[in-house]
Amino acid sequence: MQEIMRKCKDMPFHTGIVLRVYPSFEQKKIIAINDGCMRAVYNELVALNTERYHLEKTAPFVPADRERLDYVDSILRNEDHALPACLKNKLPFLYEKEVDSLAIDNAIKNYNSAWEHFRTVPGSGVPKYKKKSYELSYQTNAHYRKDATCINDANVRFEDKDHILLPKLGRIRIKGSRKRIEALMGREGTRIGTITVSRDAVGRYFISLQISGETSFVDPLPKTGTAVAGDLNIENFLWDSNNVTVENPKYRRKEQNRIGELQRSMARKSLQAAKDGRRLSESKNYQKDRKALALLQGRIARRGEDFRHVISKGYVENQDYIFFEDLKVSNLLKNHSLAMAISECGWSDFLDKLEYKAEMYGKVFMRVPPALTTQTCSKCGYVLDKDERLTLGDREWTCPECGAYHVRDYNAARNILEKGLAAFTG
């Protein structure tokens, strides 16, 4: 007898898959309805919390405000994270048959998560209103039978390599990695968690599936017995301790002129539409430029994403121990002269990819504090004095103690390697 599956959070292995979907007209309508309901519930909670903030100031002095504050608290402090009936009655369209109740539950969960993020992550803001846009998105969940043993024992399941069943939407055509879909179909000890249904600014529809399993989704990579460290920089993306450089492709910089042309064209057409008293949705030429810009920006983002996937997978395949400097990118972006160049590199995303791939394939990844790695001689260990410190423009230097010649980034990578190995071995 097969063992009954555990919940997603209790399973040891996690992965995800994004699929392109091709909904019918009715399915597109349902997606739009659930996006609107999700946004309405989230915004209603934000509005109630804003009201609560102001009522707290007057409640001690005004009895009516004190009563209202108690009512608002009864909604916002609901421990069950379920939508109270009084709030649902305030938004009667939530009772419509097309509305997925799990989309509403996820909106409340996301609202509470936003507050938790605000409390735990320095510099993050409080939850804000979600604006209506050309992009749509909502989340739902798969419900499994109590005796479920495989991924398809739920209301969300792959019918074949070209179709999937989703709550409220029903059967919908999909397109993605057929190899990965085939590997998931009927997989034992595996379950689907949260499903995100979305539409991008161009009008294409996607679903993202969070998947958990009792066994690994990939085979471990062979051990190489080697270690490497890398220094991230703007000029060539990274320089590692093996004296290998990876050039920064600068995809956005290459398309900047075209982006500017489209943005200026949209601005002119927006002004003309305002003069003519037309909405932008009625301006066909504006919409044409908007979709062209969204398509271009999406292509730039995907090329950068693919670049970081390839580089990170290469390091994980060829190294057992990987060390990179733990950069605080949000602080670096405060330098407005370099903000665009830094954001174009995608360092945080690259480090995140290294981290999860190393864990997935049984390798070791560590973020090393970058303090003084640039200002230290990797040969003798001499640390430059304050009046000797290198500036951002100094790319090469000679150690005043031992006379060793250093290329700035290569020297930093070697210091990161030494720090990482020392921290790992204790």
Short mmCIF file of C-alpha atoms in Angstrom, two decimals:
data_model
loop_
_atom_site.label_atom_id
_atom_site.label_comp_id
_atom_site.label_asym_id
_atom_site.label_seq_id
_atom_site.Cartn_x
_atom_site.Cartn_y
_atom_site.Cartn_z
CA MET A 1 0.00 0.00 0.00
CA GLN A 2 1.39 3.39 -1.02
CA GLU A 3 1.95 6.02 1.63
CA ILE A 4 -0.36 9.06 1.56
CA MET A 5 1.38 12.26 0.46
CA ARG A 6 2.41 14.97 2.86
CA LYS A 7 1.61 18.65 2.34
CA CYS A 8 3.84 20.74 0.06
CA LYS A 9 5.54 22.57 2.94
CA ASP A 10 6.50 19.24 4.56
CA MET A 11 8.12 17.79 1.43
CA PRO A 12 11.91 18.09 1.08
CA PHE A 13 12.17 18.97 -2.62
CA HIS A 14 10.62 21.93 -4.43
CA THR A 15 10.64 23.18 -8.00
CA GLY A 16 8.47 25.17 -10.38
CA ILE A 17 7.44 25.31 -14.00
CA VAL A 18 6.04 28.13 -16.16
CA LEU A 19 3.77 27.22 -19.08
CA ARG A 20 2.24 29.29 -21.85
CA VAL A 21 -1.53 28.81 -21.98
CA TYR A 22 -4.07 29.56 -24.71
CA PRO A 23 -7.44 30.31 -23.07
CA SER A 24 -10.72 30.62 -24.91
CA PHE A 25 -12.74 33.84 -24.86
CA GLU A 26 -14.75 32.63 -21.85
CA GLN A 27 -11.61 31.58 -20.00
CA LYS A 28 -10.04 35.00 -20.64
CA LYS A 29 -13.15 36.57 -19.14
CA ILE A 30 -12.87 34.39 -16.01
CA ILE A 31 -9.18 35.30 -15.62
CA ALA A 32 -10.02 39.01 -15.81
CA ILE A 33 -12.86 38.60 -13.26
CA ASN A 34 -10.62 36.82 -10.75
CA ASP A 35 -7.84 39.37 -11.19
CA GLY A 36 -10.35 42.13 -10.45
CA CYS A 37 -11.74 40.33 -7.41
CA MET A 38 -8.27 39.67 -6.03
CA ARG A 39 -7.35 43.33 -6.45
CA ALA A 40 -10.65 44.53 -4.91
CA VAL A 41 -10.20 42.41 -1.78
CA TYR A 42 -6.55 43.41 -1.36
CA ASN A 43 -7.37 47.10 -1.81
CA GLU A 44 -10.31 46.86 0.60
CA LEU A 45 -7.97 45.49 3.26
CA VAL A 46 -5.47 48.27 2.57
CA ALA A 47 -8.28 50.83 2.88
CA LEU A 48 -9.45 49.32 6.18
CA ASN A 49 -5.93 49.38 7.55
CA THR A 50 -5.49 53.01 6.50
CA GLU A 51 -8.77 53.84 8.23
CA ARG A 52 -7.60 51.98 11.32
CA TYR A 53 -4.41 54.07 11.41
CA HIS A 54 -6.42 57.30 11.50
CA LEU A 55 -9.05 55.97 13.93
CA GLU A 56 -6.38 55.06 16.47
CA LYS A 57 -5.61 58.77 16.82
CA THR A 58 -9.20 59.83 17.52
CA ALA A 59 -10.73 56.74 19.18
CA PRO A 60 -9.66 57.70 22.73
CA PHE A 61 -11.67 60.90 22.44
CA VAL A 62 -14.62 60.02 20.13
CA PRO A 63 -16.92 57.10 21.15
CA ALA A 64 -18.18 56.60 17.56
CA ASP A 65 -14.62 56.26 16.31
CA ARG A 66 -13.89 53.78 19.08
CA GLU A 67 -16.79 51.58 17.95
CA ARG A 68 -15.67 51.80 14.34
CA LEU A 69 -12.13 50.88 15.36
CA ASP A 70 -13.38 47.74 17.11
CA TYR A 71 -15.26 46.74 13.95
CA VAL A 72 -12.23 47.31 11.71
CA ASP A 73 -10.04 45.37 14.13
CA SER A 74 -12.45 42.42 14.00
CA ILE A 75 -11.78 42.18 10.24
CA LEU A 76 -8.05 42.86 10.10
CA ARG A 77 -7.15 40.72 13.11
CA ASN A 78 -9.02 37.64 11.93
CA GLU A 79 -6.71 34.76 12.88
CA ASP A 80 -8.27 32.30 10.43
CA HIS A 81 -7.14 34.39 7.43
CA ALA A 82 -10.58 33.73 5.93
CA LEU A 83 -12.65 36.46 4.31
CA PRO A 84 -15.23 37.60 6.90
CA ALA A 85 -18.84 37.51 5.76
CA CYS A 86 -19.25 41.20 6.48
CA LEU A 87 -16.48 42.06 4.03
CA LYS A 88 -17.79 39.64 1.43
CA ASN A 89 -21.22 41.21 1.72
CA LYS A 90 -19.65 44.59 1.08
CA LEU A 91 -18.33 43.23 -2.23
CA PRO A 92 -21.32 41.21 -3.50
CA PHE A 93 -19.69 40.36 -6.83
CA LEU A 94 -17.48 37.91 -4.90
CA TYR A 95 -20.49 35.57 -4.82
CA GLU A 96 -20.50 35.19 -8.62
CA LYS A 97 -19.97 31.63 -9.88
CA GLU A 98 -16.92 32.61 -11.97
CA VAL A 99 -15.02 33.77 -8.85
CA ASP A 100 -12.46 31.32 -7.49
CA SER A 101 -12.70 31.39 -3.66
CA LEU A 102 -9.04 30.39 -3.45
CA ALA A 103 -8.08 33.54 -5.35
CA ILE A 104 -9.73 35.55 -2.57
CA ASP A 105 -7.99 33.51 0.14
CA ASN A 106 -4.63 34.06 -1.57
CA ALA A 107 -5.27 37.81 -1.80
CA ILE A 108 -5.73 37.91 2.00
CA LYS A 109 -2.69 35.70 2.49
CA ASN A 110 -0.60 37.99 0.28
CA TYR A 111 -1.82 41.03 2.21
CA ASN A 112 -0.73 39.47 5.51
CA SER A 113 2.58 38.42 3.95
CA ALA A 114 3.17 42.00 2.83
CA TRP A 115 2.80 43.16 6.43
CA GLU A 116 5.13 40.42 7.62
CA HIS A 117 7.67 41.52 5.02
CA PHE A 118 7.37 45.09 6.24
CA ARG A 119 8.04 44.02 9.83
CA THR A 120 11.00 41.76 9.08
CA VAL A 121 12.79 43.36 6.11
CA PRO A 122 14.39 46.78 6.79
CA GLY A 123 13.54 49.40 4.20
CA SER A 124 10.41 47.70 2.88
CA GLY A 125 7.12 49.63 2.78
CA VAL A 126 3.62 48.95 4.03
CA PRO A 127 1.07 47.30 1.68
CA LYS A 128 -0.17 49.71 -0.98
CA TYR A 129 -3.13 49.77 -3.34
CA LYS A 130 -2.87 47.55 -6.40
CA LYS A 131 -3.53 49.51 -9.57
CA LYS A 132 -5.41 48.20 -12.56
CA SER A 133 -3.03 47.62 -15.47
CA TYR A 134 -2.67 45.79 -18.74
CA GLU A 135 -1.22 42.86 -16.80
CA LEU A 136 -3.50 40.40 -14.98
CA SER A 137 -2.66 37.93 -12.25
CA TYR A 138 -4.30 35.84 -9.55
CA GLN A 139 -3.42 32.74 -7.52
CA THR A 140 -5.28 29.54 -6.82
CA ASN A 141 -4.40 26.15 -5.31
CA ALA A 142 -4.66 22.47 -6.09
CA HIS A 143 -6.88 20.35 -3.81
CA TYR A 144 -5.78 16.73 -3.33
CA ARG A 145 -7.79 13.76 -2.12
CA LYS A 146 -6.92 12.41 1.31
CA ASP A 147 -5.70 9.17 -0.25
CA ALA A 148 -3.70 10.96 -3.00
CA THR A 149 -0.40 9.35 -3.99
CA CYS A 150 0.58 11.08 -7.25
CA ILE A 151 0.53 14.52 -8.83
CA ASN A 152 -2.66 13.92 -10.80
CA ASP A 153 -4.86 12.99 -7.80
CA ALA A 154 -6.24 16.53 -7.60
CA ASN A 155 -8.54 19.05 -9.23
CA VAL A 156 -5.43 20.43 -10.98
CA ARG A 157 -3.85 17.83 -13.22
CA PHE A 158 -2.22 17.27 -16.59
CA GLU A 159 -4.64 15.57 -18.98
CA ASP A 160 -1.86 15.12 -21.52
CA LYS A 161 1.25 16.99 -22.68
CA ASP A 162 -0.95 19.67 -24.27
CA HIS A 163 -3.73 20.23 -21.73
CA ILE A 164 -4.20 20.87 -18.01
CA LEU A 165 -7.28 21.18 -15.78
CA LEU A 166 -7.55 24.28 -13.59
CA PRO A 167 -10.18 25.44 -11.05
CA LYS A 168 -12.99 27.48 -12.68
CA LEU A 169 -11.10 27.59 -16.00
CA GLY A 170 -11.46 23.90 -16.73
CA ARG A 171 -9.49 22.31 -19.56
CA ILE A 172 -6.94 24.68 -21.08
CA ARG A 173 -4.28 24.23 -23.74
CA ILE A 174 -0.66 24.57 -22.62
CA LYS A 175 2.76 24.87 -24.23
CA GLY A 176 6.11 24.38 -22.54
CA SER A 177 8.95 21.93 -22.06
CA ARG A 178 7.37 18.67 -23.17
CA LYS A 179 10.21 16.78 -21.50
CA ARG A 180 9.45 18.35 -18.11
CA ILE A 181 5.68 17.96 -18.52
CA GLU A 182 6.08 14.28 -19.40
CA ALA A 183 8.34 13.77 -16.36
CA LEU A 184 5.71 15.31 -14.06
CA MET A 185 2.66 13.47 -15.42
CA GLY A 186 1.66 10.74 -12.96
CA ARG A 187 4.77 11.30 -10.81
CA GLU A 188 4.44 9.53 -7.45
CA GLY A 189 4.89 11.42 -4.18
CA THR A 190 4.51 14.78 -5.91
CA ARG A 191 1.91 17.49 -5.58
CA ILE A 192 1.15 20.91 -7.06
CA GLY A 193 0.85 23.79 -4.59
CA THR A 194 0.08 27.37 -5.61
CA ILE A 195 -0.85 28.12 -9.22
CA THR A 196 -0.42 31.65 -10.56
CA VAL A 197 -2.46 32.53 -13.64
CA SER A 198 -1.27 35.66 -15.41
CA ARG A 199 -1.44 37.78 -18.53
CA ASP A 200 1.50 39.96 -19.56
CA ALA A 201 1.35 43.46 -21.03
CA VAL A 202 1.44 42.07 -24.57
CA GLY A 203 -1.63 39.90 -23.99
CA ARG A 204 0.00 36.48 -23.62
CA TYR A 205 -1.26 34.13 -20.90
CA PHE A 206 0.86 31.96 -18.58
CA ILE A 207 0.54 29.69 -15.57
CA SER A 208 3.24 29.14 -12.97
CA LEU A 209 3.07 25.93 -10.91
CA GLN A 210 4.80 25.43 -7.56
CA ILE A 211 5.62 21.73 -7.25
CA SER A 212 6.85 19.73 -4.25
CA GLY A 213 8.03 16.13 -4.08
CA GLU A 214 9.41 13.41 -1.82
CA THR A 215 12.25 12.71 -4.26
CA SER A 216 14.58 15.08 -6.08
CA PHE A 217 13.48 16.43 -9.45
CA VAL A 218 17.07 16.29 -10.81
CA ASP A 219 19.99 13.90 -10.59
CA PRO A 220 22.97 15.09 -8.49
CA LEU A 221 25.97 16.28 -10.48
CA PRO A 222 29.32 14.46 -10.15
CA LYS A 223 31.83 15.90 -7.69
CA THR A 224 34.84 17.72 -9.15
CA GLY A 225 36.78 18.47 -5.97
CA THR A 226 37.34 22.08 -7.02
CA ALA A 227 36.42 25.49 -5.60
CA VAL A 228 35.99 28.92 -7.16
CA ALA A 229 35.18 32.44 -6.07
CA GLY A 230 33.98 35.41 -8.06
CA ASP A 231 34.04 39.18 -7.86
CA LEU A 232 31.04 40.92 -9.42
CA ASN A 233 31.66 44.17 -11.27
CA ILE A 234 30.14 46.46 -13.87
CA GLU A 235 32.84 46.29 -16.53
CA ASN A 236 32.74 42.53 -17.19
CA PHE A 237 29.95 41.12 -15.00
CA LEU A 238 32.36 38.91 -13.01
CA TRP A 239 36.00 37.90 -12.68
CA ASP A 240 36.67 34.62 -10.89
CA SER A 241 39.60 33.18 -8.94
CA ASN A 242 40.59 31.02 -11.93
CA ASN A 243 41.34 34.27 -13.82
CA VAL A 244 38.29 33.74 -16.04
CA THR A 245 36.19 36.76 -16.96
CA VAL A 246 32.55 36.76 -18.03
CA GLU A 247 31.60 39.74 -20.15
CA ASN A 248 28.46 41.71 -19.39
CA PRO A 249 26.18 41.43 -22.47
CA LYS A 250 24.40 44.74 -21.67
CA TYR A 251 21.24 43.76 -23.51
CA ARG A 252 19.28 46.77 -22.29
CA ARG A 253 22.01 49.26 -23.21
CA LYS A 254 22.01 47.95 -26.78
CA GLU A 255 18.26 48.51 -27.11
CA GLN A 256 18.11 51.83 -25.23
CA ASN A 257 17.68 53.94 -28.38
CA ARG A 258 14.73 51.85 -29.57
CA ILE A 259 13.16 52.00 -26.10
CA GLY A 260 13.48 55.79 -26.11
CA GLU A 261 11.90 56.06 -29.57
CA LEU A 262 8.88 54.03 -28.51
CA GLN A 263 8.47 55.94 -25.24
CA ARG A 264 8.58 59.31 -27.03
CA SER A 265 6.12 58.07 -29.62
CA MET A 266 3.74 56.92 -26.88
CA ALA A 267 4.02 60.29 -25.14
CA ARG A 268 3.08 62.15 -28.33
CA LYS A 269 0.11 59.89 -29.00
CA SER A 270 -1.02 60.17 -25.39
CA LEU A 271 -1.05 63.96 -25.65
CA GLN A 272 -2.95 63.82 -28.95
CA ALA A 273 -5.52 61.44 -27.51
CA ALA A 274 -6.05 63.81 -24.57
CA LYS A 275 -6.57 66.74 -26.96
CA ASP A 276 -9.09 64.73 -28.97
CA GLY A 277 -10.92 63.61 -25.83
CA ARG A 278 -10.19 59.92 -26.50
CA ARG A 279 -9.21 57.27 -24.00
CA LEU A 280 -5.88 55.55 -24.57
CA SER A 281 -7.68 52.23 -24.98
CA GLU A 282 -9.32 53.74 -28.08
CA SER A 283 -6.02 54.94 -29.57
CA LYS A 284 -4.92 52.07 -31.83
CA ASN A 285 -1.53 53.61 -32.61
CA TYR A 286 -0.79 54.14 -28.90
CA GLN A 287 -1.70 50.53 -28.15
CA LYS A 288 0.48 49.37 -31.02
CA ASP A 289 3.50 51.20 -29.58
CA ARG A 290 2.69 50.04 -26.06
CA LYS A 291 2.68 46.39 -27.09
CA ALA A 292 5.88 46.86 -29.12
CA LEU A 293 7.60 48.37 -26.07
CA ALA A 294 6.33 45.61 -23.76
CA LEU A 295 7.50 42.99 -26.25
CA LEU A 296 10.96 44.58 -26.47
CA GLN A 297 11.35 44.93 -22.71
CA GLY A 298 10.19 41.35 -22.22
CA ARG A 299 12.74 40.12 -24.75
CA ILE A 300 15.52 42.05 -22.97
CA ALA A 301 14.49 40.59 -19.61
CA ARG A 302 14.36 37.03 -20.97
CA ARG A 303 17.79 37.33 -22.59
CA GLY A 304 19.28 38.56 -19.32
CA GLU A 305 17.51 35.78 -17.43
CA ASP A 306 18.84 33.15 -19.83
CA PHE A 307 22.37 34.59 -19.58
CA ARG A 308 22.35 34.30 -15.78
CA HIS A 309 20.87 30.79 -15.97
CA VAL A 310 23.67 29.60 -18.29
CA ILE A 311 26.50 31.16 -16.26
CA SER A 312 25.18 29.94 -12.89
CA LYS A 313 24.57 26.40 -14.21
CA GLY A 314 28.12 26.34 -15.62
CA TYR A 315 29.64 27.13 -12.22
CA VAL A 316 27.46 24.56 -10.43
CA GLU A 317 28.38 21.87 -12.96
CA ASN A 318 32.14 22.47 -12.78
CA GLN A 319 32.72 23.41 -9.12
CA ASP A 320 31.94 21.79 -5.77
CA TYR A 321 32.45 24.95 -3.70
CA ILE A 322 31.33 28.34 -4.98
CA PHE A 323 31.93 31.61 -3.15
CA PHE A 324 30.72 35.06 -4.20
CA GLU A 325 30.68 38.40 -2.45
CA ASP A 326 27.48 39.20 -0.58
CA LEU A 327 26.57 42.47 -2.27
CA LYS A 328 23.86 44.75 -0.87
CA VAL A 329 22.53 45.80 -4.25
CA SER A 330 19.78 48.03 -2.81
CA ASN A 331 22.47 50.17 -1.20
CA LEU A 332 24.57 50.28 -4.37
CA LEU A 333 21.57 51.52 -6.35
CA LYS A 334 21.55 54.70 -4.26
CA ASN A 335 24.49 55.84 -6.41
CA HIS A 336 22.44 57.44 -9.21
CA SER A 337 25.46 57.66 -11.51
CA LEU A 338 25.77 53.86 -11.57
CA ALA A 339 22.20 52.78 -10.81
CA MET A 340 21.29 51.86 -14.39
CA ALA A 341 24.52 49.92 -14.97
CA ILE A 342 24.10 48.05 -11.68
CA SER A 343 20.44 47.16 -12.20
CA GLU A 344 21.25 45.96 -15.73
CA CYS A 345 23.69 43.37 -14.34
CA GLY A 346 21.09 41.52 -12.26
CA TRP A 347 23.57 40.50 -9.55
CA SER A 348 20.94 39.60 -6.94
CA ASP A 349 19.13 37.33 -9.40
CA PHE A 350 22.42 35.70 -10.39
CA LEU A 351 23.36 34.96 -6.77
CA ASP A 352 19.88 33.59 -6.07
CA LYS A 353 20.22 31.25 -9.05
CA LEU A 354 23.62 30.06 -7.86
CA GLU A 355 22.21 29.41 -4.40
CA TYR A 356 19.20 27.32 -5.39
CA LYS A 357 21.04 25.41 -8.13
CA ALA A 358 23.91 24.53 -5.79
CA GLU A 359 21.39 23.19 -3.26
CA MET A 360 19.46 21.35 -5.96
CA TYR A 361 22.53 19.59 -7.40
CA GLY A 362 24.31 18.84 -4.12
CA LYS A 363 27.00 21.54 -4.32
CA VAL A 364 28.05 24.22 -1.79
CA PHE A 365 27.42 27.93 -2.31
CA MET A 366 28.31 30.66 0.18
CA ARG A 367 27.98 34.44 0.19
CA VAL A 368 31.14 36.04 1.56
CA PRO A 369 31.23 39.50 3.20
CA PRO A 370 33.02 41.75 0.68
CA ALA A 371 34.69 44.00 3.28
CA LEU A 372 38.29 44.88 2.24
CA THR A 373 38.50 42.11 -0.38
CA THR A 374 39.47 44.75 -2.95
CA GLN A 375 41.89 46.57 -0.64
CA THR A 376 43.83 43.46 0.50
CA CYS A 377 46.88 41.96 -1.21
CA SER A 378 46.06 38.31 -1.98
CA LYS A 379 49.77 37.42 -1.87
CA CYS A 380 50.97 38.85 1.45
CA GLY A 381 47.72 39.91 3.12
CA TYR A 382 48.62 43.59 3.41
CA VAL A 383 45.56 45.87 3.79
CA LEU A 384 45.81 49.29 2.20
CA ASP A 385 45.70 52.27 4.58
CA LYS A 386 42.96 54.86 4.28
CA ASP A 387 45.17 57.20 2.26
CA GLU A 388 46.17 54.29 -0.03
CA ARG A 389 42.65 52.99 -0.70
CA LEU A 390 41.68 52.23 -4.27
CA THR A 391 38.94 54.29 -5.90
CA LEU A 392 36.36 52.88 -8.31
CA GLY A 393 38.50 53.97 -11.26
CA ASP A 394 41.63 52.11 -10.08
CA ARG A 395 41.61 48.83 -11.97
CA GLU A 396 45.24 47.81 -11.34
CA TRP A 397 47.60 48.36 -8.40
CA THR A 398 50.89 47.29 -6.85
CA CYS A 399 51.16 46.18 -3.24
CA PRO A 400 53.36 48.66 -1.31
CA GLU A 401 54.40 45.87 1.07
CA CYS A 402 55.55 43.02 -1.19
CA GLY A 403 55.51 44.73 -4.60
CA ALA A 404 53.03 42.24 -6.11
CA TYR A 405 51.14 43.51 -9.16
CA HIS A 406 47.37 43.02 -9.03
CA VAL A 407 44.43 43.30 -11.37
CA ARG A 408 41.76 44.67 -9.04
CA ASP A 409 38.93 42.19 -9.72
CA TYR A 410 41.13 39.08 -9.96
CA ASN A 411 42.81 39.98 -6.67
CA ALA A 412 39.40 40.47 -5.03
CA ALA A 413 38.20 37.07 -6.31
CA ARG A 414 41.24 35.35 -4.79
CA ASN A 415 40.60 37.04 -1.45
CA ILE A 416 36.93 35.97 -1.58
CA LEU A 417 38.05 32.38 -2.22
CA GLU A 418 40.39 32.46 0.77
CA LYS A 419 37.67 33.93 3.00
CA GLY A 420 35.09 31.43 1.81
CA LEU A 421 37.30 28.37 2.33
CA ALA A 422 38.31 29.65 5.79
CA ALA A 423 34.65 30.16 6.78
CA PHE A 424 33.59 26.80 5.39
CA THR A 425 36.38 24.76 6.99
CA GLY A 426 36.08 26.69 10.26
#
